[in-house]
Coordinates of C-alpha atoms in Angstrom, one line a residue:
X1 CA 0.0 0.0 0.0
X2 CA 1.3 3.5 -0.9
X3 CA 0.4 6.4 1.4
X4 CA 0.7 10.2 0.8
X5 CA 0.8 12.5 3.8
X6 CA -0.4 15.9 2.8
X7 CA 1.9 18.2 4.8
X8 CA 2.4 21.0 2.3
X9 CA 2.9 24.7 3.3
X10 CA -0.8 25.2 2.9
X11 CA -1.4 22.7 5.8
X12 CA 1.4 24.1 7.9
X13 CA -0.5 27.5 7.8
X14 CA -3.2 25.9 10.0
X15 CA -1.4 25.5 13.3
X16 CA -2.6 22.5 15.3
X17 CA -4.6 21.0 12.5
X18 CA -4.1 17.3 11.8
X19 CA -2.8 16.3 8.4
X20 CA -5.0 14.4 5.9
X21 CA -3.8 11.0 4.8
X22 CA -4.5 9.5 1.4
X23 CA -3.7 5.9 0.6
X24 CA -3.6 3.9 -2.6
X25 CA -3.6 0.1 -3.1
X26 CA -4.3 -2.1 -6.0
X27 CA -4.2 -5.5 -7.5
X28 CA -3.9 -7.0 -11.0
X29 CA -4.6 -10.5 -12.4
X30 CA -3.5 -12.2 -15.7
X31 CA -4.8 -15.7 -16.2
X32 CA -5.7 -18.5 -18.6
X33 CA -8.6 -20.9 -18.2
X34 CA -9.1 -24.0 -20.4
X35 CA -12.9 -23.9 -20.6
X36 CA -14.6 -23.2 -23.9
X37 CA -17.3 -21.1 -22.2
X38 CA -17.6 -19.1 -19.1
X39 CA -16.7 -15.7 -17.6
X40 CA -13.0 -16.4 -17.8
X41 CA -12.6 -18.8 -20.8
X42 CA -9.2 -18.4 -22.5
X43 CA -7.1 -15.5 -21.5
X44 CA -8.4 -13.0 -18.9
X45 CA -7.1 -10.0 -17.1
X46 CA -8.2 -7.3 -14.7
X47 CA -6.8 -4.5 -12.6
X48 CA -8.3 -2.6 -9.7
X49 CA -7.4 0.5 -7.7
X50 CA -8.5 1.1 -4.1
X51 CA -8.4 4.6 -2.5
X52 CA -8.7 5.6 1.1
X53 CA -8.8 9.1 2.6
X54 CA -9.0 10.1 6.2
X55 CA -8.8 13.3 8.3
X56 CA -8.7 13.7 12.0
X57 CA -11.0 16.6 12.9
X58 CA -10.4 19.0 15.8
X59 CA -13.3 17.6 17.8
X60 CA -11.8 14.1 18.1
X61 CA -13.7 12.7 15.2
X62 CA -12.2 11.1 12.1
X63 CA -13.7 11.6 8.7
X64 CA -12.9 8.9 6.1
X65 CA -13.8 7.9 2.5
X66 CA -13.0 4.6 0.7
X67 CA -13.8 3.6 -2.8
X68 CA -12.5 1.4 -5.6
X69 CA -11.8 1.8 -9.3
X70 CA -12.0 -1.1 -11.8
X71 CA -9.3 0.1 -14.2
X72 CA -9.3 -2.9 -16.6
X73 CA -11.5 -5.9 -17.1
X74 CA -11.0 -8.0 -20.2
X75 CA -9.8 -4.9 -22.1
X76 CA -6.8 -2.6 -22.0
X77 CA -8.5 0.2 -20.2
X78 CA -12.0 1.6 -19.6
X79 CA -13.6 4.7 -18.2
X80 CA -13.1 4.7 -14.5
X81 CA -16.2 4.2 -12.4
X82 CA -16.1 4.2 -8.7
X83 CA -17.5 1.3 -6.7
X84 CA -17.8 0.3 -3.0
X85 CA -18.1 4.0 -1.9
X86 CA -18.3 4.4 1.9
X87 CA -18.2 7.7 3.7
X88 CA -17.6 7.5 7.5
X89 CA -17.4 9.7 10.6
X90 CA -16.0 7.8 13.6
X91 CA -14.8 8.2 17.1
X92 CA -13.5 5.8 19.7
X93 CA -17.0 4.8 20.7
X94 CA -19.3 5.5 17.7
X95 CA -19.4 5.5 14.0
X96 CA -21.7 6.8 11.2
X97 CA -21.4 5.1 7.8
X98 CA -22.9 5.9 4.4
X99 CA -22.7 4.0 1.2
X100 CA -21.8 0.3 0.3
X101 CA -21.6 -0.8 3.9
X102 CA -23.1 -3.7 5.9
X103 CA -26.6 -3.7 7.3
X104 CA -26.9 -3.4 11.1
X105 CA -28.3 -6.9 11.8
X106 CA -25.6 -8.5 9.5
X107 CA -22.8 -6.8 11.5
X108 CA -23.6 -8.4 14.9
X109 CA -25.8 -11.5 14.4
X110 CA -24.3 -14.9 15.5
X111 CA -26.0 -18.0 14.1
X112 CA -26.0 -21.5 15.5
X113 CA -25.3 -23.6 12.4
X114 CA -27.2 -23.6 9.2
X115 CA -30.5 -21.8 10.1
X116 CA -33.1 -21.3 7.4
X117 CA -34.9 -18.4 9.1
X118 CA -32.1 -16.1 10.0
X119 CA -31.5 -14.8 6.4
X120 CA -30.8 -11.2 7.3
X121 CA -30.0 -9.0 4.3
X122 CA -26.4 -8.9 3.2
X123 CA -25.1 -5.8 1.3
X124 CA -23.8 -6.2 -2.2
X125 CA -24.1 -2.8 -3.7
X126 CA -27.0 -1.2 -1.8
X127 CA -26.6 2.3 -0.5
X128 CA -27.0 2.1 3.3
X129 CA -26.8 4.5 6.1
X130 CA -25.7 2.9 9.4
X131 CA -24.8 4.1 12.9
X132 CA -22.8 2.1 15.5
X133 CA -22.2 2.8 19.2
X134 CA -20.2 1.0 21.8
X135 CA -20.6 1.5 25.6
X136 CA -18.3 -0.8 27.6
X137 CA -19.3 -4.4 26.7
X138 CA -22.4 -3.3 24.8
X139 CA -22.5 -2.7 21.1
X140 CA -25.5 -1.5 19.1
X141 CA -26.2 -0.7 15.4
X142 CA -29.0 0.7 13.4
X143 CA -29.3 1.1 9.6
X144 CA -31.6 1.9 6.7
X145 CA -31.5 1.1 3.0
X146 CA -31.5 4.2 0.8
X147 CA -31.1 2.7 -2.7
X148 CA -30.9 -0.7 -4.3
X149 CA -27.7 -2.2 -5.9
X150 CA -28.7 -0.7 -9.2
X151 CA -28.7 2.8 -7.8
X152 CA -32.4 3.3 -7.7
X153 CA -33.5 5.3 -4.7
X154 CA -36.3 4.0 -2.5
X155 CA -38.8 6.7 -3.4
X156 CA -37.9 6.8 -7.2
X157 CA -40.9 5.9 -9.4
X158 CA -40.9 6.7 -13.1
X159 CA -43.6 4.3 -14.2
X160 CA -47.2 5.1 -15.2
X161 CA -49.3 3.8 -13.6
X162 CA -47.0 3.6 -10.6
X163 CA -46.0 0.2 -9.3
X164 CA -44.3 1.7 -6.2
X165 CA -47.1 3.5 -4.4
X166 CA -44.9 4.5 -1.5
X167 CA -42.9 7.7 -1.1
X168 CA -40.6 6.8 1.7
X169 CA -37.0 7.9 1.5
X170 CA -35.7 4.8 3.4
X171 CA -36.4 1.1 3.5
X172 CA -36.0 -1.9 5.8
X173 CA -35.0 -0.7 9.2
X174 CA -32.3 -3.0 10.7
X175 CA -31.2 -3.0 14.3
X176 CA -28.9 -5.1 16.4
X177 CA -27.3 -5.2 19.8
X178 CA -24.7 -7.4 21.4
X179 CA -23.4 -7.5 24.9
X180 CA -21.0 -9.5 27.0
X181 CA -22.1 -10.6 30.5
X182 CA -19.3 -12.6 32.2
X183 CA -18.9 -15.8 30.2
X184 CA -22.1 -15.1 28.2
X185 CA -22.6 -13.2 25.0
X186 CA -26.1 -12.2 23.9
X187 CA -27.1 -10.9 20.5
X188 CA -30.5 -9.6 19.4
X189 CA -31.1 -8.6 15.8
X190 CA -34.2 -7.4 13.8
X191 CA -35.0 -6.2 10.3
X192 CA -38.4 -5.0 9.1
X193 CA -40.1 -6.1 6.0
X194 CA -39.0 -4.3 2.9
X195 CA -41.4 -2.0 1.1
X196 CA -40.3 -3.7 -2.2
X197 CA -42.4 -6.8 -1.3
X198 CA -45.5 -4.8 -2.2
X199 CA -44.2 -4.3 -5.8
X200 CA -45.9 -5.9 -8.7
X201 CA -42.4 -6.1 -10.3
X202 CA -43.9 -5.3 -13.6
X203 CA -41.2 -3.0 -14.9
X204 CA -37.5 -3.2 -15.6
X205 CA -35.2 -2.8 -12.6
X206 CA -33.6 0.2 -14.2
X207 CA -36.7 2.3 -13.4
X208 CA -37.9 0.7 -10.2
X209 CA -36.5 0.3 -6.7
X210 CA -36.2 -3.5 -6.6
X211 CA -33.5 -4.6 -4.1
X212 CA -34.4 -8.3 -4.1
X213 CA -33.9 -8.6 -7.9
X214 CA -30.7 -6.4 -7.9
X215 CA -29.1 -8.5 -5.1
X216 CA -29.9 -12.1 -4.3
X217 CA -28.6 -11.6 -0.8
X218 CA -31.2 -9.0 0.0
X219 CA -34.0 -10.5 1.9
X220 CA -37.2 -8.5 2.0
X221 CA -38.7 -10.5 4.9
X222 CA -39.3 -9.3 8.5
X223 CA -36.8 -11.3 10.6
X224 CA -36.0 -11.5 14.3
X225 CA -33.1 -13.3 15.9
X226 CA -31.9 -14.0 19.5
X227 CA -28.5 -15.7 20.1
X228 CA -26.7 -16.6 23.3
X229 CA -23.1 -17.9 23.4
X230 CA -20.9 -19.1 26.3
X231 CA -17.7 -20.9 27.0
X232 CA -17.5 -23.9 29.3
X233 CA -14.3 -25.9 29.9
X234 CA -12.9 -24.9 26.6
X235 CA -16.1 -25.5 24.6
X236 CA -17.8 -22.7 22.8
X237 CA -21.6 -23.2 22.8
X238 CA -24.1 -21.1 20.9
X239 CA -27.9 -21.4 21.1
X240 CA -30.0 -19.3 18.7
X241 CA -33.6 -18.6 17.7
X242 CA -34.6 -16.9 14.5
X243 CA -38.1 -16.1 13.2
X244 CA -39.0 -15.1 9.7
X245 CA -42.3 -13.4 10.3
X246 CA -43.1 -12.9 6.5
X247 CA -42.6 -16.5 5.7
X248 CA -44.1 -17.7 9.0
X249 CA -41.0 -19.9 9.7
X250 CA -38.7 -20.3 12.7
X251 CA -35.4 -22.0 13.4
X252 CA -33.9 -23.2 16.8
X253 CA -30.2 -24.2 16.6
X254 CA -27.5 -25.4 18.9
X255 CA -23.8 -25.3 18.0
X256 CA -20.8 -26.6 20.0
X257 CA -17.2 -26.2 19.1
X258 CA -14.4 -27.9 21.1
X259 CA -10.7 -27.8 20.4
X260 CA -8.4 -30.6 21.5
X261 CA -4.7 -30.2 20.5
X262 CA -4.5 -29.2 16.8
X263 CA -8.0 -30.4 16.1
X264 CA -11.3 -28.4 16.5
X265 CA -14.6 -30.2 16.2
X266 CA -17.8 -28.4 15.6
X267 CA -21.3 -29.9 15.6
X268 CA -24.7 -28.2 15.1
X269 CA -28.4 -29.2 15.0
X270 CA -31.2 -26.8 13.8
X271 CA -34.8 -27.6 14.3
X272 CA -36.9 -26.0 11.5
X273 CA -40.5 -25.1 11.8
X274 CA -41.9 -24.2 8.3
X275 CA -44.6 -25.9 6.2
X276 CA -42.3 -25.4 3.1
X277 CA -39.3 -27.0 4.9
X278 CA -39.6 -30.7 5.6
X279 CA -36.3 -31.5 7.3
X280 CA -34.1 -30.2 10.1
X281 CA -30.5 -29.3 9.4
X282 CA -27.4 -30.8 11.1
X283 CA -23.7 -31.2 10.5
X284 CA -20.2 -31.8 11.9
X285 CA -16.9 -30.2 10.9
X286 CA -13.4 -31.4 12.0
X287 CA -10.5 -29.0 11.3
X288 CA -6.9 -29.8 11.8
X289 CA -4.0 -27.3 11.7
X290 CA -0.5 -28.1 12.8
X291 CA 2.7 -26.6 11.3
X292 CA 2.6 -26.9 7.4
X293 CA -0.5 -29.2 7.3
X294 CA -4.1 -28.1 7.5
X295 CA -7.2 -30.1 6.7
X296 CA -11.0 -29.8 7.1
X297 CA -13.5 -32.6 6.8
X298 CA -17.2 -31.4 6.8
X299 CA -20.5 -33.1 6.7
X300 CA -23.9 -31.3 6.4
X301 CA -27.5 -32.4 5.9
X302 CA -29.1 -29.3 4.4
X303 CA -32.9 -29.6 3.7
X304 CA -32.7 -33.1 2.2
X305 CA -29.2 -32.7 0.6
X306 CA -26.3 -34.6 2.0
X307 CA -23.0 -32.8 1.6
X308 CA -19.5 -34.2 2.3
X309 CA -16.4 -32.1 1.7
X310 CA -12.7 -32.3 2.3
X311 CA -10.0 -29.5 1.9
X312 CA -6.4 -30.0 2.6
X313 CA -3.1 -28.1 2.1
X314 CA 0.6 -28.6 2.7
X315 CA 3.0 -25.6 2.9
X316 CA 6.4 -26.9 1.6
X317 CA 8.1 -23.9 3.3
X318 CA 9.8 -22.5 0.2
X319 CA 6.9 -20.4 -1.0
X320 CA 5.0 -23.4 -2.5
X321 CA 1.8 -24.7 -1.2
X322 CA -0.1 -27.7 -2.5
X323 CA -3.9 -27.9 -2.1
X324 CA -6.5 -30.6 -2.9
X325 CA -10.1 -31.2 -2.1
X326 CA -13.2 -33.2 -3.0
X327 CA -17.0 -32.5 -2.4
X328 CA -19.9 -34.8 -2.9
X329 CA -23.6 -34.0 -2.9
X330 CA -26.6 -36.3 -3.1
X331 CA -30.2 -35.2 -3.3
X332 CA -33.2 -37.6 -3.9
X333 CA -35.3 -34.8 -5.5
X334 CA -33.1 -32.4 -7.5
X335 CA -30.7 -34.0 -10.0
X336 CA -28.6 -30.8 -10.3
X337 CA -27.6 -31.1 -6.7
X338 CA -26.0 -34.6 -7.2
X339 CA -22.4 -35.1 -8.2
X340 CA -18.8 -34.8 -7.1
X341 CA -16.6 -31.7 -7.4
X342 CA -12.8 -32.0 -7.0
X343 CA -9.6 -29.9 -7.4
X344 CA -5.9 -30.0 -7.0
X345 CA -3.8 -26.8 -7.0
X346 CA -0.5 -25.2 -6.2
X347 CA 0.4 -21.6 -5.3
X348 CA 3.8 -20.1 -5.3
X349 CA 4.7 -16.9 -3.5
X350 CA 7.0 -14.8 -5.8
X351 CA 7.6 -12.2 -3.1
X352 CA 6.7 -8.5 -3.2
X353 CA 3.0 -9.2 -3.3
X354 CA 3.1 -11.4 -6.4
X355 CA 2.0 -15.0 -6.6
X356 CA 1.2 -17.8 -9.1
X357 CA -1.7 -20.2 -9.0
X358 CA -2.0 -23.4 -11.0
X359 CA -5.2 -25.4 -10.5
X360 CA -7.3 -28.1 -12.1
X361 CA -10.9 -28.6 -11.0
X362 CA -13.8 -30.7 -12.3
X363 CA -17.4 -30.1 -11.2
X364 CA -20.6 -32.0 -11.6
X365 CA -22.9 -30.0 -9.4
X366 CA -24.7 -27.1 -11.2
X367 CA -24.0 -24.5 -8.6
X368 CA -20.2 -25.0 -8.5
X369 CA -19.9 -24.8 -12.3
X370 CA -22.0 -21.7 -12.7
X371 CA -20.4 -19.7 -9.9
X372 CA -16.8 -20.8 -10.3
X373 CA -16.8 -21.9 -6.7
X374 CA -15.2 -25.3 -6.6
X375 CA -13.9 -26.4 -3.2
X376 CA -13.1 -24.2 -0.2
X377 CA -10.8 -21.9 -2.2
X378 CA -13.5 -21.4 -4.9
X379 CA -11.5 -22.5 -7.9
X380 CA -12.7 -22.2 -11.5
X381 CA -13.8 -25.2 -13.5
X382 CA -11.1 -26.6 -15.8
X383 CA -7.3 -25.9 -15.8
X384 CA -6.3 -22.5 -14.7
X385 CA -2.9 -20.6 -14.6
X386 CA -3.0 -17.3 -12.9
X387 CA -0.5 -14.6 -11.9
X388 CA -1.7 -12.1 -9.2
X389 CA 0.0 -8.9 -8.1
X390 CA -0.8 -6.8 -5.0
X391 CA 0.5 -3.3 -4.7

């Protein structure tokens, strides 16, 4: 990362004023993938620039701005368009954030395994205003959505007749609080139902506030969650309850993680109450990490789908790391969920922020192929050779 401290004579003229700091960082990728179709088939390349600016104010607050530029993506240059913009005003105990920042409930919520009813909205481009405050062992957060990931404001409506009858400037209040009380940690989170659920969705997203279509991780439902965590004799235990009031569903989960030596075992069970959900969820994960070797074995039963996965890596100590993994899914009702995904890969650290990746992956499940998310490292389908640079 490169930093520039603005201490010119113009700043010196303001005695006692803190200097502004501007930082730049970036990354670039050049790769080749053997597939005949896909986002990165054949040669591909991209470059991104990240900018951060901060200023300590005289009243103890710090003003900050962060944003990114995508400088090149499958071309040799393009008009710069800023993304991931966040404006912040923070102190030691509070913060105000505006832009592409997380929703309040998502920042503090702690689940107990794979719970179907705790799907709090996750930001992926929405414009959000959020305030955080910390008082001793208590943290609290509140947020509102101001625009969807396509940039349409909540109260924008260009259609005739209108399909958005509301005129609100903000959508989906989200609140959360977390506190530590001795060996216990309690988290409560809530998000209200989105105004967009009333939409007929009869027009293009470009002219209509439509957060659910713009971002699959935005959940328009009203959701409440309560989670309690504690540690006993080295075991971390979490008990959680979540209710999706819009879908009339609830989840009650228990998760226990216990380390012994280089191994950590985690088990969970979630009881689901929903007419549309037939099965409970449960699973177990065993993770091993000792010196150059790390491995994870995972089993999950997720709404009728059996999932078994293994990821392993070995650090040879000379900058070279070998990785391998295999995943298997079986589902009696959905053929696309059945199949085995596997990969083998090697990474080499060239030093100075540069590295090389060589991987080969084969996938049979539809989701892994479509999303280029094979194995824990999320490798691309086919053979891949990729050089990465970080500045």
